[in-house]
Amino acid sequence: MKPAKVYLVGAGPGHPELLTVKAVDLLSSGDVIVYDRLIQEEVLALAKPSAERIFMGKSVGRHDSRQDEIHELLARKAREGKTVVRLKGGDPFVFGRGGEEAEFLAAEGIPFEVIPGVSSALAAPLSAGIAVTHRDAASAVAIVTGHEARKDQNRLDWQALSRIDTLVFLMAVANVRRIAELLMAEGRSPETPAAIVQMAFWHDEHVVTATLGTIADEVERAGVKPPATLVVGEVVRLREKLKGSERDLRRRPDSRSRFEPSPGADQLLRLATGATGSQLLGFALDVALFDALEQACPLAALAPRVGLDAGALEEMLEALVALGLVESTPDGFRNLEIASRYLTSASEQSLKAALLEQVASSTSWQALADYGRRGPAGRVAGIPGGAPADGAGREALARFIAPAVVERLDLAARGPILHVGWGGGAYVDAIARRWPELAVTTCNPFHAPDPLAALQAHGRTGGFGCVVLSGLLASCARGEVDRLLAAAAAVSSDRGLLVLHDAFLPGSVLPPADLLLG
Ligand code: SAH
């Protein structure tokens, strides 16, 4: 097969409104999206529903080997005839290793094209009101890696750099002190203004300004963390004048979600369709098939591992391939990203328990289980059935949806918060990440024989600025809902906020994805 094309696409600083039109176009048509760490979820949400999204960010401390994996992945997907969009932060050719990827693809004879992006080298200073070549103060700007400062310096001419009007250092946080020392040693004045811009265009954008002589101490004191961009030069001084008023580009919450992306509505829909439309998914989860498919495994080895007839298993795997959960490779079957993340037992984001509960309450897969063990011909005893422990599924769903709910709230000035229901731990974490100062009390009365009494006991102190109820409708009998709501209102402060997070459908029906997130 003729390989499809690989697009190396700059995603800009992460904000969806800062993508190029071409990037949006490619995102919405690409079959496979391979993305890095610094990509916001709203950007990924632009991908077409059936696109496979593969996270290939570098984890801290793992640098080199991953790059080979990326190369191999891009080539493999293109050879399968899939259009690949390799999405990279900023501009692909500015310290993004896009050059190496292009070189590799060229060597492999795979067609590719590079689409520029808004580089943080220019966008981060801009976001802080720094015009890098302001006419009064600078006629040149150099974009420099901060990594070299640590090494024996031979790849950078610090004397030459020290004479350039504006210097922009990427990947600079760890080496700010060394960079400043090297520049001052070459005669740059310690009074030169300097600024560091953390997470430009993200929720936690933060700017620290100082001078070359003091910037390292200030960065340390402010606890600046990567990614951040350092700017040195007189242009920083003009910042006060240029800081605009409120801007249209919204700051997006970044939190940790960029490292642990949650599924898009379309992915949930695929999972939901799989769950309700097919007993197969329940059965596959029950026999831990996805756990066995974390690494590619040929059919002959897989069948005995999960205790199934090879012929029957092959049919099931083909159905899972059609559902877009598993892929068939020359080395055997293996999970697609979506299955690894949401259907295995070990993944922190696993929805396995939730889906098992849903499937168990609506269908029985016993017949399929029998067929799976027996194969088309033989006959073997059935498998022990059994639904997951009560509540585990609801807890798993709530845990995973809590951050999305919290993201939609503004609790800053609300005062103490009472969470009642499923997923308490996840709510506590998600709230603490955004508003560390808020006190959160959590209780799950649905474990208790009398939920109402449990809530009333918890809320005795009253005066909660916000009461969050999760899983109320699915867990209560009809009349209890009214009483629980009234009890929640009673423990709220005047004008307190009441948040209901619920699926609004009986537990035996898996709600559509947008409702799940709504
Ligand atoms: N190709 C990217 C740069 C990759 S190197 C680009 O053109 O933007 C990664 C470095 O970019 C980080 O260490 C940091 O210095 C900078 N960076 C990336 N995103 C940033 C952001 N939102 N705010 C400030 N600096 C950022």
Coordinates of C-alpha atoms and ligand atoms in Angstrom, one line a residue:
M1 CA 0.0 0.0 0.0
K2 CA 1.2 3.5 -0.8
P3 CA 1.9 5.2 2.6
A4 CA -0.4 8.1 3.5
K5 CA 1.0 11.5 4.3
V6 CA 2.3 12.7 7.7
Y7 CA 1.7 16.3 8.6
L8 CA 4.0 17.8 11.2
V9 CA 1.7 20.5 12.6
G10 CA 2.5 23.4 14.9
A11 CA -0.2 23.7 17.5
G12 CA 0.9 27.1 18.9
P13 CA 1.1 27.7 22.6
G14 CA -1.8 25.3 23.3
H15 CA -4.8 27.6 23.0
P16 CA -7.3 26.5 20.4
E17 CA -7.8 30.0 19.1
L18 CA -4.2 30.3 18.3
L19 CA -4.2 27.4 15.8
T20 CA -3.7 28.1 12.2
V21 CA -6.7 27.5 9.9
K22 CA -4.7 24.7 8.2
A23 CA -4.0 23.0 11.5
V24 CA -7.8 23.0 12.3
D25 CA -8.4 21.6 8.9
L26 CA -5.9 18.8 9.3
L27 CA -7.1 18.0 12.8
S28 CA -10.6 17.6 11.6
S29 CA -9.7 15.2 8.8
G30 CA -6.6 13.3 10.1
D31 CA -7.1 9.6 10.9
V32 CA -4.4 9.5 13.6
I33 CA -3.5 12.4 15.9
V34 CA -0.1 12.0 17.6
Y35 CA 0.3 14.7 20.2
D36 CA 2.6 16.1 22.8
R37 CA 2.3 17.2 26.3
L38 CA 1.5 20.9 25.9
I39 CA -1.7 20.5 23.9
Q40 CA -4.9 21.6 25.4
E41 CA -7.9 19.4 25.3
E42 CA -10.0 21.8 23.4
V43 CA -7.5 21.4 20.6
L44 CA -7.8 17.6 20.6
A45 CA -11.5 18.0 20.7
L46 CA -11.3 19.3 17.1
A47 CA -10.3 15.9 15.8
K48 CA -12.9 13.9 14.0
P49 CA -14.8 11.4 16.2
S50 CA -13.2 8.3 14.6
A51 CA -9.6 9.7 14.8
E52 CA -7.3 7.7 16.9
R53 CA -5.5 10.0 19.4
I54 CA -2.1 8.9 20.7
F55 CA -0.3 10.7 23.4
M56 CA 3.4 10.7 22.8
G57 CA 4.6 13.3 25.2
K58 CA 7.9 12.9 26.9
S59 CA 7.6 12.0 30.5
V60 CA 10.1 13.6 32.8
G61 CA 13.5 11.9 32.8
R62 CA 12.8 9.8 29.6
H63 CA 14.2 11.6 26.7
D64 CA 15.8 9.7 23.9
S65 CA 14.2 6.3 23.5
R66 CA 10.7 7.9 23.2
Q67 CA 11.8 9.8 20.1
D68 CA 12.5 6.5 18.3
E69 CA 9.1 5.2 19.3
I70 CA 7.5 8.3 17.8
H71 CA 9.4 7.9 14.5
E72 CA 8.4 4.3 14.3
L73 CA 4.8 5.1 15.1
L74 CA 4.5 7.8 12.5
A75 CA 5.9 5.5 9.8
R76 CA 3.8 2.6 10.8
K77 CA 0.5 4.5 10.8
A78 CA 1.3 6.2 7.5
R79 CA 2.1 2.8 5.9
E80 CA -1.2 1.5 7.1
G81 CA -2.7 4.2 4.8
K82 CA -3.8 6.5 7.6
T83 CA -3.3 10.2 7.4
V84 CA -1.2 11.2 10.4
V85 CA -1.3 14.5 12.1
R86 CA 1.7 14.9 14.3
L87 CA 0.7 17.8 16.6
K88 CA 3.5 19.7 18.2
G89 CA 3.5 22.6 20.7
G90 CA 4.4 26.0 19.2
D91 CA 6.2 25.7 15.9
P92 CA 7.4 22.2 14.9
F93 CA 10.9 23.4 13.9
V94 CA 11.6 25.6 16.9
F95 CA 13.3 23.3 19.5
G96 CA 10.5 20.8 18.9
R97 CA 12.5 17.9 17.3
G98 CA 10.3 18.4 14.3
G99 CA 13.4 18.6 12.2
E100 CA 14.4 15.0 13.2
E101 CA 11.0 13.7 12.5
A102 CA 11.0 15.2 9.0
E103 CA 14.5 13.8 8.4
F104 CA 13.3 10.4 9.4
L105 CA 10.2 10.5 7.2
A106 CA 12.3 11.7 4.3
A107 CA 14.7 8.8 4.8
E108 CA 11.9 6.3 4.9
G109 CA 10.3 7.7 1.8
I110 CA 7.1 8.7 3.5
P111 CA 5.4 11.8 2.2
F112 CA 5.2 14.6 4.7
E113 CA 4.5 18.3 5.0
V114 CA 5.3 20.7 7.8
I115 CA 2.7 23.3 8.9
P116 CA 4.1 26.2 11.0
G117 CA 2.7 27.2 14.3
V118 CA 2.8 30.2 16.7
S119 CA 6.0 29.6 18.6
S120 CA 6.1 30.3 22.3
A121 CA 9.4 32.0 21.7
L122 CA 7.4 35.0 20.4
A123 CA 4.0 34.3 21.9
A124 CA 5.1 34.0 25.5
P125 CA 6.8 37.4 25.6
L126 CA 3.8 38.9 23.7
S127 CA 1.4 37.5 26.2
A128 CA 3.3 39.3 28.9
G129 CA 3.2 42.6 27.0
I130 CA 6.8 42.4 25.8
A131 CA 7.4 43.5 22.2
V132 CA 10.6 41.6 21.4
T133 CA 11.8 44.1 18.8
H134 CA 10.2 47.3 20.0
R135 CA 11.7 50.0 17.8
D136 CA 13.1 52.1 20.7
A137 CA 14.9 49.2 22.3
A138 CA 15.8 46.4 20.0
S139 CA 16.8 45.6 16.5
A140 CA 17.5 41.9 16.9
V141 CA 16.2 39.0 18.8
A142 CA 17.9 35.6 19.4
I143 CA 16.0 32.4 20.3
V144 CA 18.2 30.3 22.5
T145 CA 17.9 26.9 24.3
G146 CA 18.4 27.1 28.0
H147 CA 19.8 23.6 28.0
E148 CA 23.2 24.4 26.7
A149 CA 24.0 26.6 29.7
R150 CA 24.4 23.5 31.8
K151 CA 26.9 21.9 29.5
D152 CA 30.4 23.0 28.8
Q153 CA 29.0 25.9 26.7
N154 CA 30.9 25.1 23.5
R155 CA 27.9 25.1 21.2
L156 CA 26.9 28.7 22.2
D157 CA 28.9 31.8 21.8
W158 CA 27.9 33.6 25.0
Q159 CA 30.0 36.6 24.2
A160 CA 28.1 37.1 21.0
L161 CA 24.8 36.4 22.7
S162 CA 25.5 39.0 25.4
R163 CA 25.6 41.7 22.7
I164 CA 22.2 40.9 21.1
D165 CA 19.4 43.3 22.1
T166 CA 16.7 40.8 23.0
L167 CA 17.4 37.2 24.1
V168 CA 14.6 34.7 24.4
F169 CA 15.5 31.4 26.2
L170 CA 13.3 28.4 26.0
M171 CA 13.6 25.5 28.4
A172 CA 15.3 27.9 30.7
V173 CA 13.7 27.3 34.2
A174 CA 16.3 25.0 35.5
N175 CA 19.3 27.0 34.3
V176 CA 18.2 30.6 34.8
R177 CA 21.0 31.3 37.3
R178 CA 23.7 29.9 35.1
I179 CA 22.3 31.8 32.0
A180 CA 22.4 35.1 33.9
E181 CA 25.9 34.4 35.2
L182 CA 27.2 33.6 31.8
L183 CA 25.7 36.8 30.2
M184 CA 27.0 39.0 33.0
A185 CA 30.5 37.4 32.8
E186 CA 30.5 38.5 29.2
G187 CA 29.7 42.1 30.2
R188 CA 25.9 42.3 30.0
S189 CA 24.8 44.7 32.8
P190 CA 23.2 43.2 35.9
E191 CA 20.7 46.0 35.6
T192 CA 19.3 44.6 32.3
P193 CA 15.6 44.0 32.7
A194 CA 14.6 40.3 32.5
A195 CA 11.3 38.5 32.7
I196 CA 10.1 34.9 32.8
V197 CA 6.7 33.9 31.4
Q198 CA 5.2 30.7 32.7
M199 CA 2.4 28.9 30.9
A200 CA 1.6 31.7 28.5
F201 CA -2.1 31.5 27.3
W202 CA -2.9 28.9 29.9
H203 CA -4.9 29.1 33.1
D204 CA -1.8 29.5 35.2
E205 CA 0.0 32.1 33.2
H206 CA 2.4 33.9 35.5
V207 CA 5.0 36.5 34.8
V208 CA 8.0 37.3 37.0
T209 CA 10.0 40.4 36.2
A210 CA 13.4 41.4 37.7
T211 CA 16.9 42.3 36.4
L212 CA 19.6 40.0 35.1
G213 CA 21.2 40.3 38.5
T214 CA 18.1 39.2 40.5
I215 CA 16.0 37.1 38.1
A216 CA 17.3 33.7 39.4
D217 CA 16.4 34.6 43.0
E218 CA 13.0 35.9 41.9
V219 CA 12.3 32.8 39.8
E220 CA 13.2 30.6 42.8
R221 CA 11.1 32.6 45.2
A222 CA 8.0 32.6 42.9
G223 CA 8.4 28.8 42.4
V224 CA 8.3 29.1 38.6
K225 CA 7.9 25.8 36.9
P226 CA 8.4 24.7 33.3
P227 CA 7.2 25.4 30.7
A228 CA 8.4 29.0 30.9
T229 CA 10.2 31.4 28.7
L230 CA 12.9 33.8 29.8
V231 CA 13.3 37.2 28.1
V232 CA 16.3 39.4 28.6
G233 CA 16.7 42.9 27.3
E234 CA 15.5 46.5 27.5
V235 CA 12.3 45.6 25.8
V236 CA 11.1 44.0 29.1
R237 CA 11.1 47.5 30.6
L238 CA 8.4 48.7 28.2
R239 CA 6.1 46.0 29.4
E240 CA 4.1 48.1 31.9
K241 CA 3.1 50.4 29.1
L242 CA 2.0 47.6 26.8
K243 CA 0.1 45.4 29.1
G244 CA -3.3 45.6 27.5
S245 CA -6.7 45.5 29.1
E246 CA -8.8 42.4 29.6
R247 CA -8.3 40.2 26.5
D248 CA -10.6 38.2 24.4
L249 CA -8.5 35.1 24.3
R250 CA -9.7 33.1 27.3
R251 CA -7.2 31.6 29.6
R252 CA -7.9 27.9 29.8
P253 CA -7.7 25.8 32.9
D254 CA -4.6 23.6 32.5
S255 CA -4.4 21.8 35.8
R256 CA -2.9 18.4 35.4
S257 CA -5.4 17.4 32.8
R258 CA -2.9 18.1 30.0
F259 CA -0.9 15.2 31.2
E260 CA -3.8 12.9 31.8
P261 CA -6.2 13.8 29.0
S262 CA -9.8 12.7 29.6
P263 CA -11.7 11.1 26.7
G264 CA -13.5 13.4 24.3
A265 CA -17.3 13.1 24.0
D266 CA -16.8 11.0 20.9
Q267 CA -14.6 8.6 22.7
L268 CA -17.1 8.2 25.5
L269 CA -19.7 7.6 22.8
R270 CA -17.6 4.8 21.3
L271 CA -17.3 3.3 24.8
A272 CA -21.0 3.7 25.5
T273 CA -22.0 2.2 22.2
G274 CA -19.7 -0.7 22.8
A275 CA -21.2 -1.1 26.3
T276 CA -24.8 -1.0 25.4
G277 CA -24.7 -2.4 21.9
S278 CA -22.6 -5.3 22.7
Q279 CA -22.4 -8.0 25.3
L280 CA -19.0 -8.6 23.9
L281 CA -17.4 -5.6 25.6
G282 CA -18.7 -6.8 29.0
F283 CA -17.4 -10.2 28.4
A284 CA -14.0 -8.9 27.2
L285 CA -13.8 -6.8 30.3
D286 CA -14.8 -9.7 32.5
V287 CA -12.0 -12.0 31.2
A288 CA -9.5 -9.1 31.4
L289 CA -8.9 -9.3 27.6
F290 CA -7.7 -5.7 27.5
D291 CA -5.2 -6.3 30.2
A292 CA -3.8 -9.1 28.1
L293 CA -3.6 -6.8 25.0
E294 CA -1.4 -4.1 26.4
Q295 CA 1.4 -5.6 24.3
A296 CA 0.8 -7.1 20.9
C297 CA -0.1 -10.8 21.3
P298 CA -0.7 -13.3 18.6
L299 CA -3.9 -15.2 18.7
A300 CA -2.4 -18.5 19.4
A301 CA -0.7 -17.2 22.5
L302 CA -3.7 -15.2 23.6
A303 CA -6.3 -17.8 23.5
P304 CA -4.9 -20.0 26.3
R305 CA -4.0 -17.0 28.3
V306 CA -7.6 -15.9 28.6
G307 CA -8.9 -19.4 28.5
L308 CA -10.9 -19.2 25.2
D309 CA -11.2 -21.1 22.1
A310 CA -9.0 -19.5 19.4
G311 CA -11.7 -19.5 16.7
A312 CA -14.2 -17.8 18.9
L313 CA -11.6 -15.4 20.3
E314 CA -10.7 -14.4 16.8
E315 CA -14.3 -13.5 16.0
M316 CA -14.5 -11.5 19.1
L317 CA -11.3 -9.7 18.4
E318 CA -12.5 -8.8 14.9
A319 CA -15.6 -7.3 16.4
L320 CA -13.4 -5.3 18.9
V321 CA -11.3 -4.1 16.0
A322 CA -14.5 -3.0 14.2
L323 CA -15.5 -1.1 17.4
G324 CA -12.2 0.8 17.3
L325 CA -10.9 -0.5 20.5
V326 CA -8.2 -3.0 19.4
E327 CA -6.0 -3.1 16.4
S328 CA -4.6 -6.0 14.4
T329 CA -0.8 -5.7 13.8
P330 CA 1.7 -8.1 12.2
D331 CA 2.7 -9.0 15.8
G332 CA -0.8 -9.9 16.8
F333 CA -3.7 -8.0 18.3
R334 CA -3.2 -5.1 20.7
N335 CA -5.1 -2.3 22.5
L336 CA -5.6 1.0 20.8
E337 CA -4.9 4.0 23.1
I338 CA -8.6 4.2 24.1
A339 CA -8.6 0.6 25.4
S340 CA -5.3 1.0 27.2
R341 CA -6.5 4.0 29.0
Y342 CA -10.1 3.3 29.8
L343 CA -10.6 -0.5 29.7
T344 CA -7.6 -2.0 31.5
S345 CA -7.5 -2.7 35.2
A346 CA -4.2 -0.9 36.0
S347 CA -5.0 2.5 34.3
E348 CA -5.8 5.3 36.7
Q349 CA -8.5 6.5 34.3
S350 CA -10.0 3.1 33.9
L351 CA -13.8 3.0 33.3
K352 CA -13.7 -0.8 33.5
A353 CA -15.8 -1.0 36.7
A354 CA -18.3 1.5 35.5
L355 CA -18.8 -0.2 32.2
L356 CA -19.0 -3.6 33.8
E357 CA -21.7 -2.4 36.1
Q358 CA -23.6 -0.9 33.2
V359 CA -23.4 -3.9 31.1
A360 CA -24.2 -6.2 33.9
S361 CA -27.4 -4.4 34.8
S362 CA -28.7 -4.3 31.2
T363 CA -27.6 -7.6 29.7
S364 CA -26.2 -11.0 30.4
W365 CA -23.2 -12.2 28.5
Q366 CA -23.5 -15.8 29.8
A367 CA -24.4 -17.2 26.4
L368 CA -21.4 -15.4 24.8
A369 CA -19.2 -16.7 27.6
D370 CA -20.3 -20.2 27.0
Y371 CA -19.7 -19.9 23.3
G372 CA -16.3 -18.3 24.0
R373 CA -15.2 -21.2 26.2
R374 CA -16.7 -23.9 24.1
G375 CA -15.9 -22.6 20.6
P376 CA -18.2 -23.4 17.7
A377 CA -17.9 -27.1 18.3
G378 CA -16.8 -28.4 21.7
R379 CA -18.5 -27.9 25.1
V380 CA -16.9 -26.7 28.3
A381 CA -18.5 -25.6 31.6
G382 CA -19.6 -22.0 31.9
I383 CA -17.7 -19.2 33.7
P384 CA -18.6 -17.9 37.1
G385 CA -20.6 -14.8 36.5
G386 CA -21.0 -11.9 39.0
A387 CA -21.6 -8.2 38.8
P388 CA -18.9 -5.8 40.2
A389 CA -19.3 -4.7 43.8
D390 CA -22.1 -2.3 44.2
G391 CA -21.1 1.3 43.8
A392 CA -17.7 0.6 42.3
G393 CA -18.9 1.6 38.8
R394 CA -20.6 4.7 40.0
E395 CA -17.5 5.6 42.0
A396 CA -15.3 5.1 38.9
L397 CA -17.5 7.3 36.7
A398 CA -17.8 10.1 39.3
R399 CA -14.0 10.0 39.8
F400 CA -13.4 10.6 36.2
I401 CA -16.1 13.2 35.6
A402 CA -15.4 15.2 38.8
P403 CA -12.6 17.3 37.2
A404 CA -14.8 18.2 34.3
V405 CA -17.6 19.3 36.6
V406 CA -15.2 21.3 38.8
E407 CA -13.8 23.0 35.7
R408 CA -17.2 24.5 35.0
L409 CA -17.6 26.0 38.5
D410 CA -16.3 29.2 40.0
L411 CA -15.9 28.4 43.7
A412 CA -13.3 31.0 44.5
A413 CA -15.3 33.1 47.0
R414 CA -17.7 30.4 48.1
G415 CA -16.3 29.3 51.5
P416 CA -16.5 25.8 52.8
I417 CA -17.9 23.1 50.5
L418 CA -19.9 20.0 51.2
H419 CA -19.7 17.1 48.8
V420 CA -22.3 14.4 49.1
G421 CA -22.3 11.2 47.1
W422 CA -19.9 9.3 44.8
G423 CA -16.4 10.3 43.9
G424 CA -15.6 12.3 47.0
G425 CA -11.9 11.9 46.7
A426 CA -11.9 13.0 43.1
Y427 CA -13.9 16.1 44.0
V428 CA -11.5 16.9 46.9
D429 CA -8.5 16.6 44.6
A430 CA -10.0 18.6 41.7
I431 CA -11.2 21.4 44.0
A432 CA -7.8 21.5 45.9
R433 CA -6.0 21.8 42.6
R434 CA -7.8 25.0 41.6
W435 CA -8.6 26.5 45.0
P436 CA -6.2 25.1 47.6
E437 CA -7.5 27.4 50.3
L438 CA -11.1 26.0 50.2
A439 CA -12.2 23.5 52.9
V440 CA -14.1 20.5 51.5
T441 CA -16.1 18.1 53.5
T442 CA -17.2 14.9 51.8
C443 CA -19.6 12.1 52.7
N444 CA -21.2 9.3 50.9
P445 CA -24.6 8.6 52.5
F446 CA -25.4 6.1 49.8
H447 CA -23.4 3.6 51.7
A448 CA -25.6 4.2 54.8
P449 CA -29.0 2.6 55.2
D450 CA -30.6 6.0 55.6
P451 CA -29.0 8.6 53.2
L452 CA -31.0 11.4 54.5
A453 CA -30.0 11.0 58.1
A454 CA -26.4 10.6 57.0
L455 CA -26.5 13.9 55.1
Q456 CA -28.2 15.7 58.0
A457 CA -25.6 14.4 60.4
H458 CA -22.8 15.7 58.2
G459 CA -24.4 19.0 57.5
R460 CA -25.1 19.8 61.2
T461 CA -22.7 22.7 61.2
G462 CA -24.4 24.3 58.1
G463 CA -23.2 27.4 56.4
F464 CA -21.7 25.6 53.3
G465 CA -21.1 28.0 50.4
C466 CA -21.6 25.2 48.0
V467 CA -23.2 21.8 48.2
V468 CA -22.3 19.3 45.5
L469 CA -24.5 16.3 45.1
S470 CA -23.2 13.5 42.9
G471 CA -25.1 10.4 41.9
L472 CA -28.2 11.4 43.7
L473 CA -30.8 10.3 41.1
A474 CA -29.3 7.0 40.4
S475 CA -28.9 6.1 44.0
C476 CA -32.2 7.3 45.6
A477 CA -35.7 6.2 45.5
R478 CA -38.2 8.8 44.1
G479 CA -39.3 10.5 47.3
E480 CA -35.9 10.6 48.8
V481 CA -34.6 13.0 46.1
D482 CA -36.8 15.8 47.2
R483 CA -35.9 15.3 50.8
L484 CA -32.2 15.1 50.1
L485 CA -32.4 18.4 48.1
A486 CA -34.2 20.0 50.9
A487 CA -31.6 18.8 53.4
A488 CA -28.9 20.1 51.1
A489 CA -30.6 23.5 50.9
A490 CA -30.9 23.6 54.7
V491 CA -27.2 23.2 55.3
S492 CA -26.2 25.8 52.7
S493 CA -25.5 29.4 53.5
D494 CA -27.7 32.2 52.3
R495 CA -27.2 32.3 48.4
G496 CA -25.2 29.1 48.6
L497 CA -24.6 27.2 45.3
L498 CA -26.1 23.8 44.8
V499 CA -24.4 21.6 42.2
L500 CA -26.1 18.5 40.9
H501 CA -23.9 16.1 39.1
D502 CA -26.1 13.3 37.8
A503 CA -26.9 11.3 34.8
F504 CA -30.6 11.8 35.1
L505 CA -31.3 8.3 33.9
P506 CA -31.8 5.1 35.7
G507 CA -28.6 3.1 36.5
S508 CA -29.6 0.4 34.1
V509 CA -29.3 2.7 31.1
L510 CA -26.0 4.1 30.0
P511 CA -26.7 7.8 29.3
P512 CA -25.3 9.4 26.1
A513 CA -21.9 10.9 26.3
D514 CA -22.8 14.5 26.2
L515 CA -25.3 14.0 29.1
L516 CA -22.6 12.2 31.0
L517 CA -20.4 15.2 30.7
G518 CA -23.1 17.8 31.1
Ligands
SAH1 N1 8.3 24.1 19.6 C1 7.9 24.9 20.7 C2 9.1 24.9 21.8 C3 9.4 23.6 22.3 S1 10.6 23.7 23.6 C4 7.5 26.3 20.4 O1 7.8 26.7 19.2 O2 6.9 27.0 21.2 C5 9.6 23.8 25.0 C6 9.8 25.2 25.6 O3 8.9 26.1 25.0 C7 9.5 25.3 27.1 O4 10.5 24.8 27.9 C8 9.2 26.7 27.3 O5 10.4 27.5 27.3 C9 8.6 27.1 26.0 N2 7.1 27.1 26.1 C10 6.2 26.2 25.6 N3 4.9 26.5 25.9 C11 5.0 27.7 26.6 C12 4.0 28.5 27.2 N4 2.7 28.2 27.1 N5 4.5 29.6 27.9 C13 5.8 29.8 28.0 N6 6.7 29.1 27.5 C14 6.4 28.0 26.8

